[in-house]
PDB file of C-alpha atoms and ligand atoms in Angstrom:
ATOM      1  CA  UNK O   1      13.111  -5.218   2.806  1.00  0.00           C
ATOM      2  CA  UNK O   2      15.688  -4.922   0.075  1.00  0.00           C
ATOM      3  CA  UNK O   3      14.543  -7.094  -2.819  1.00  0.00           C
ATOM      4  CA  UNK O   4      17.422  -5.875  -4.973  1.00  0.00           C
ATOM      5  CA  UNK O   5      20.016  -8.050  -3.268  1.00  0.00           C
ATOM      6  CA  UNK O   6      19.061 -11.474  -4.612  1.00  0.00           C
ATOM      7  CA  UNK O   7      18.494 -10.067  -8.066  1.00  0.00           C
ATOM      8  CA  UNK O   8      21.935  -8.457  -8.162  1.00  0.00           C
ATOM      9  CA  UNK O   9      23.508 -11.587  -6.771  1.00  0.00           C
ATOM     10  CA  UNK O  10      21.919 -13.613  -9.578  1.00  0.00           C
ATOM     11  CA  UNK O  11      23.118 -11.180 -12.204  1.00  0.00           C
ATOM     12  CA  UNK O  12      26.585 -11.375 -10.659  1.00  0.00           C
ATOM     13  CA  UNK O  13      26.565 -15.162 -10.844  1.00  0.00           C
ATOM     14  CA  UNK O  14      25.380 -15.097 -14.434  1.00  0.00           C
ATOM     15  CA  UNK O  15      28.185 -12.699 -15.368  1.00  0.00           C
ATOM     16  CA  UNK O  16      30.732 -14.882 -13.593  1.00  0.00           C
ATOM     17  CA  UNK O  17      29.552 -17.966 -15.501  1.00  0.00           C
ATOM     18  CA  UNK O  18      29.604 -16.066 -18.781  1.00  0.00           C
ATOM     19  CA  UNK O  19      33.095 -14.677 -18.240  1.00  0.00           C
ATOM     20  CA  UNK O  20      34.621 -18.071 -17.438  1.00  0.00           C
ATOM     21  CA  UNK O  21      33.142 -19.467 -20.669  1.00  0.00           C
ATOM     22  CA  UNK O  22      34.611 -16.523 -22.542  1.00  0.00           C
ATOM     23  CA  UNK O  23      38.031 -17.195 -20.985  1.00  0.00           C
ATOM     24  CA  UNK O  24      37.988 -20.852 -22.056  1.00  0.00           C
ATOM     25  CA  UNK O  25      36.917 -19.883 -25.578  1.00  0.00           C
ATOM     26  CA  UNK O  26      39.521 -17.133 -25.748  1.00  0.00           C
ATOM     27  CA  UNK O  27      42.293 -19.616 -24.967  1.00  0.00           C
ATOM     28  CA  UNK O  28      40.932 -21.922 -27.647  1.00  0.00           C
ATOM     29  CA  UNK O  29      40.855 -19.054 -30.144  1.00  0.00           C
ATOM     30  CA  UNK O  30      44.434 -18.100 -29.302  1.00  0.00           C
ATOM     31  CA  UNK O  31      45.591 -21.705 -29.858  1.00  0.00           C
ATOM     32  CA  UNK O  32      43.650 -22.019 -33.123  1.00  0.00           C
ATOM     33  CA  UNK O  33      45.145 -18.737 -34.286  1.00  0.00           C
ATOM     34  CA  UNK O  34      48.662 -19.891 -33.387  1.00  0.00           C
ATOM     35  CA  UNK O  35      48.116 -23.200 -35.218  1.00  0.00           C
ATOM     36  CA  UNK O  36      46.677 -21.407 -38.207  1.00  0.00           C
ATOM     37  CA  UNK O  37      49.465 -18.840 -38.555  1.00  0.00           C
ATOM     38  CA  UNK O  38      52.071 -21.582 -38.066  1.00  0.00           C
ATOM     39  CA  UNK O  39      50.660 -23.591 -40.981  1.00  0.00           C
ATOM     40  CA  UNK O  40      49.586 -26.643 -38.944  1.00  0.00           C
ATOM     41  CA  UNK O  41      46.079 -26.685 -40.460  1.00  0.00           C
ATOM     42  CA  UNK O  42      47.522 -27.178 -43.946  1.00  0.00           C
ATOM     43  CA  UNK O  43      47.967 -30.816 -42.906  1.00  0.00           C
ATOM     44  CA  UNK O  44      46.021 -31.280 -39.660  1.00  0.00           C
ATOM     45  CA  UNK O  45      42.413 -31.039 -38.595  1.00  0.00           C
ATOM     46  CA  UNK O  46      41.207 -31.053 -35.008  1.00  0.00           C
ATOM     47  CA  UNK O  47      38.165 -33.338 -35.185  1.00  0.00           C
ATOM     48  CA  UNK O  48      38.418 -37.122 -35.532  1.00  0.00           C
ATOM     49  CA  UNK O  49      36.535 -37.065 -38.840  1.00  0.00           C
ATOM     50  CA  UNK O  50      38.830 -34.406 -40.351  1.00  0.00           C
ATOM     51  CA  UNK O  51      39.430 -35.144 -44.034  1.00  0.00           C
ATOM     52  CA  UNK O  52      42.297 -34.379 -46.377  1.00  0.00           C
ATOM     53  CA  UNK O  53      41.928 -32.009 -49.347  1.00  0.00           C
ATOM     54  CA  UNK O  54      40.940 -34.931 -51.590  1.00  0.00           C
ATOM     55  CA  UNK O  55      38.232 -36.038 -49.130  1.00  0.00           C
ATOM     56  CA  UNK O  56      40.313 -39.083 -48.207  1.00  0.00           C
ATOM     57  CA  UNK O  57      42.638 -39.482 -45.231  1.00  0.00           C
ATOM     58  CA  UNK O  58      44.056 -36.207 -43.910  1.00  0.00           C
ATOM     59  CA  UNK O  59      47.752 -35.511 -44.521  1.00  0.00           C
ATOM     60  CA  UNK O  60      48.470 -35.462 -40.769  1.00  0.00           C
ATOM     61  CA  UNK O  61      46.588 -37.190 -37.937  1.00  0.00           C
ATOM     62  CA  UNK O  62      43.560 -35.373 -36.423  1.00  0.00           C
ATOM     63  CA  UNK O  63      44.595 -33.667 -33.207  1.00  0.00           C
ATOM     64  CA  UNK O  64      41.891 -35.347 -31.141  1.00  0.00           C
ATOM     65  CA  UNK O  65      43.355 -38.714 -32.221  1.00  0.00           C
ATOM     66  CA  UNK O  66      46.772 -37.541 -31.009  1.00  0.00           C
ATOM     67  CA  UNK O  67      45.247 -36.575 -27.633  1.00  0.00           C
ATOM     68  CA  UNK O  68      43.629 -40.022 -27.318  1.00  0.00           C
ATOM     69  CA  UNK O  69      46.753 -41.971 -28.287  1.00  0.00           C
ATOM     70  CA  UNK O  70      49.144 -40.190 -25.939  1.00  0.00           C
ATOM     71  CA  UNK O  71      46.736 -39.904 -23.001  1.00  0.00           C
ATOM     72  CA  UNK O  72      48.636 -40.631 -19.771  1.00  0.00           C
ATOM     73  CA  UNK O  73      52.037 -40.620 -21.504  1.00  0.00           C
ATOM     74  CA  UNK O  74      54.182 -38.358 -19.329  1.00  0.00           C
ATOM     75  CA  UNK O  75      56.844 -37.941 -22.012  1.00  0.00           C
ATOM     76  CA  UNK O  76      54.348 -36.950 -24.708  1.00  0.00           C
ATOM     77  CA  UNK O  77      54.609 -33.153 -24.238  1.00  0.00           C
ATOM     78  CA  UNK O  78      58.407 -33.253 -24.619  1.00  0.00           C
ATOM     79  CA  UNK O  79      58.483 -35.875 -27.390  1.00  0.00           C
ATOM     80  CA  UNK O  80      55.747 -34.307 -29.468  1.00  0.00           C
ATOM     81  CA  UNK O  81      57.256 -30.823 -29.163  1.00  0.00           C
ATOM     82  CA  UNK O  82      60.520 -32.312 -30.478  1.00  0.00           C
ATOM     83  CA  UNK O  83      58.573 -33.958 -33.336  1.00  0.00           C
ATOM     84  CA  UNK O  84      56.895 -30.662 -34.229  1.00  0.00           C
ATOM     85  CA  UNK O  85      60.188 -28.732 -34.198  1.00  0.00           C
ATOM     86  CA  UNK O  86      62.403 -31.331 -35.868  1.00  0.00           C
ATOM     87  CA  UNK O  87      59.910 -33.290 -37.985  1.00  0.00           C
ATOM     88  CA  UNK O  88      59.283 -37.038 -38.052  1.00  0.00           C
ATOM     89  CA  UNK O  89      60.922 -39.895 -39.919  1.00  0.00           C
ATOM     90  CA  UNK O  90      59.179 -41.531 -42.906  1.00  0.00           C
ATOM     91  CA  UNK O  91      60.906 -44.783 -41.840  1.00  0.00           C
ATOM     92  CA  UNK O  92      59.144 -44.966 -38.483  1.00  0.00           C
ATOM     93  CA  UNK O  93      55.661 -43.634 -39.134  1.00  0.00           C
ATOM     94  CA  UNK O  94      53.469 -43.308 -36.058  1.00  0.00           C
ATOM     95  CA  UNK O  95      50.271 -42.640 -37.991  1.00  0.00           C
ATOM     96  CA  UNK O  96      50.516 -44.958 -40.975  1.00  0.00           C
ATOM     97  CA  UNK O  97      46.854 -46.027 -40.830  1.00  0.00           C
ATOM     98  CA  UNK O  98      45.354 -42.654 -39.912  1.00  0.00           C
ATOM     99  CA  UNK O  99      47.285 -40.181 -42.054  1.00  0.00           C
ATOM    100  CA  UNK O 100      48.239 -40.023 -45.722  1.00  0.00           C
ATOM    101  CA  UNK O 101      51.410 -37.954 -45.188  1.00  0.00           C
ATOM    102  CA  UNK O 102      54.506 -40.107 -44.774  1.00  0.00           C
ATOM    103  CA  UNK O 103      56.250 -37.680 -42.409  1.00  0.00           C
ATOM    104  CA  UNK O 104      55.898 -34.261 -40.817  1.00  0.00           C
ATOM    105  CA  UNK O 105      58.508 -31.787 -42.035  1.00  0.00           C
ATOM    106  CA  UNK O 106      60.360 -29.758 -39.381  1.00  0.00           C
ATOM    107  CA  UNK O 107      58.213 -26.781 -38.336  1.00  0.00           C
ATOM    108  CA  UNK O 108      61.068 -24.896 -36.676  1.00  0.00           C
ATOM    109  CA  UNK O 109      60.953 -22.331 -39.488  1.00  0.00           C
ATOM    110  CA  UNK O 110      57.309 -21.536 -38.721  1.00  0.00           C
ATOM    111  CA  UNK O 111      57.020 -21.698 -34.941  1.00  0.00           C
ATOM    112  CA  UNK O 112      59.139 -21.028 -31.842  1.00  0.00           C
ATOM    113  CA  UNK O 113      59.755 -23.955 -29.496  1.00  0.00           C
ATOM    114  CA  UNK O 114      57.848 -22.387 -26.566  1.00  0.00           C
ATOM    115  CA  UNK O 115      54.832 -21.791 -28.822  1.00  0.00           C
ATOM    116  CA  UNK O 116      55.090 -25.350 -30.166  1.00  0.00           C
ATOM    117  CA  UNK O 117      55.034 -26.620 -26.586  1.00  0.00           C
ATOM    118  CA  UNK O 118      51.927 -24.518 -25.832  1.00  0.00           C
ATOM    119  CA  UNK O 119      50.193 -25.977 -28.885  1.00  0.00           C
ATOM    120  CA  UNK O 120      51.196 -29.532 -27.964  1.00  0.00           C
ATOM    121  CA  UNK O 121      49.920 -29.045 -24.394  1.00  0.00           C
ATOM    122  CA  UNK O 122      46.621 -27.779 -25.829  1.00  0.00           C
ATOM    123  CA  UNK O 123      46.400 -30.628 -28.386  1.00  0.00           C
ATOM    124  CA  UNK O 124      46.968 -33.229 -25.649  1.00  0.00           C
ATOM    125  CA  UNK O 125      44.045 -31.810 -23.643  1.00  0.00           C
ATOM    126  CA  UNK O 126      41.545 -31.978 -26.537  1.00  0.00           C
ATOM    127  CA  UNK O 127      38.581 -34.280 -25.890  1.00  0.00           C
TER     128      UNK O 127
HETATM  129  C1  HEC T 201      53.238 -30.648 -44.281  1.00  0.00           C
HETATM  130  C2  HEC T 201      52.258 -31.299 -43.403  1.00  0.00           C
HETATM  131  C3  HEC T 201      52.312 -31.026 -41.900  1.00  0.00           C
HETATM  132  C4  HEC T 201      52.379 -29.814 -41.246  1.00  0.00           C
HETATM  133  C5  HEC T 201      52.480 -28.405 -41.859  1.00  0.00           C
HETATM  134  C6  HEC T 201      52.308 -30.111 -39.831  1.00  0.00           C
HETATM  135  N1  HEC T 201      52.213 -31.465 -39.634  1.00  0.00           N
HETATM  136 FE1  HEC T 201      52.079 -32.413 -37.819  1.00  0.00          FE
HETATM  137  N2  HEC T 201      52.146 -34.223 -38.795  1.00  0.00           N
HETATM  138  C7  HEC T 201      52.133 -34.421 -40.164  1.00  0.00           C
HETATM  139  C8  HEC T 201      52.195 -35.838 -40.462  1.00  0.00           C
HETATM  140  C9  HEC T 201      52.194 -36.480 -41.846  1.00  0.00           C
HETATM  141  C10 HEC T 201      52.255 -36.495 -39.207  1.00  0.00           C
HETATM  142  C11 HEC T 201      52.307 -38.023 -38.947  1.00  0.00           C
HETATM  143  C12 HEC T 201      53.756 -38.491 -38.894  1.00  0.00           C
HETATM  144  C13 HEC T 201      53.874 -39.975 -38.604  1.00  0.00           C
HETATM  145  O1  HEC T 201      53.067 -40.778 -39.103  1.00  0.00           O
HETATM  146  O2  HEC T 201      54.811 -40.361 -37.871  1.00  0.00           O
HETATM  147  C14 HEC T 201      52.195 -35.444 -38.185  1.00  0.00           C
HETATM  148  C15 HEC T 201      52.231 -35.684 -36.812  1.00  0.00           C
HETATM  149  C16 HEC T 201      52.072 -34.713 -35.833  1.00  0.00           C
HETATM  150  C17 HEC T 201      52.055 -34.981 -34.419  1.00  0.00           C
HETATM  151  C18 HEC T 201      52.195 -36.366 -33.771  1.00  0.00           C
HETATM  152  C19 HEC T 201      53.648 -36.811 -33.823  1.00  0.00           C
HETATM  153  C20 HEC T 201      53.870 -38.210 -33.292  1.00  0.00           C
HETATM  154  O3  HEC T 201      55.035 -38.570 -33.097  1.00  0.00           O
HETATM  155  O4  HEC T 201      52.915 -38.967 -33.068  1.00  0.00           O
HETATM  156  C21 HEC T 201      51.870 -33.767 -33.787  1.00  0.00           C
HETATM  157  C22 HEC T 201      51.778 -33.507 -32.283  1.00  0.00           C
HETATM  158  C23 HEC T 201      51.805 -32.761 -34.818  1.00  0.00           C
HETATM  159  N3  HEC T 201      51.938 -33.362 -36.054  1.00  0.00           N
HETATM  160  C24 HEC T 201      51.627 -31.405 -34.578  1.00  0.00           C
HETATM  161  C25 HEC T 201      51.788 -30.417 -35.547  1.00  0.00           C
HETATM  162  C26 HEC T 201      51.827 -28.987 -35.260  1.00  0.00           C
HETATM  163  C27 HEC T 201      51.642 -28.355 -33.886  1.00  0.00           C
HETATM  164  C28 HEC T 201      52.026 -28.344 -36.454  1.00  0.00           C
HETATM  165  C29 HEC T 201      52.173 -26.850 -36.725  1.00  0.00           C
HETATM  166  C30 HEC T 201      53.260 -26.183 -36.028  1.00  0.00           C
HETATM  167  C31 HEC T 201      52.120 -29.394 -37.487  1.00  0.00           C
HETATM  168  N4  HEC T 201      51.970 -30.612 -36.892  1.00  0.00           N
HETATM  169  C32 HEC T 201      52.332 -29.148 -38.831  1.00  0.00           C
HETATM  170  C33 HEC T 201      52.091 -33.425 -41.133  1.00  0.00           C
HETATM  171  C34 HEC T 201      52.205 -32.061 -40.877  1.00  0.00           C
END
């Protein structure tokens, strides 16, 4: 009787599980890298308890708060990509209570629109 089969099958399953975790992490790393090189983390944190440089409110809203607020909003990917590229208005602040910055400057100098859209799609999926 070949006792090797179940053992190999188990190793195969373990490798499969490990590689799918690696893929998910790799995507996360790529998005974090993109956000970092585009300067987003100067003002934003990811976690809900992200703090600003002075230990008070962060300059921009935590990305997990953005995901929660726009959950189920079909226009969010398009609208938020436009906000990232073109900036927001200090006269209609969306995050008055949660962020200390009065407006987001246009990021079009730092990031391409297709990359901004990828980041926004990733931000909206954060849990
Ligand atoms: C100089 C600081 C700064 C930088 C850099 C910055 N943001 Fe922001 N961001 C803000 C502030 C402040 C707000 C909140 C604006 C408001 O209250 O309407 C904001 C809001 C947002 C929102 C929510 C917009 C809305 O309408 O609710 C998203 C999404 C976002 N930022 C993504 C990004 C991404 C992606 C980058 C990097 C490409 C980035 N931000 C870079 C300061 C910044």
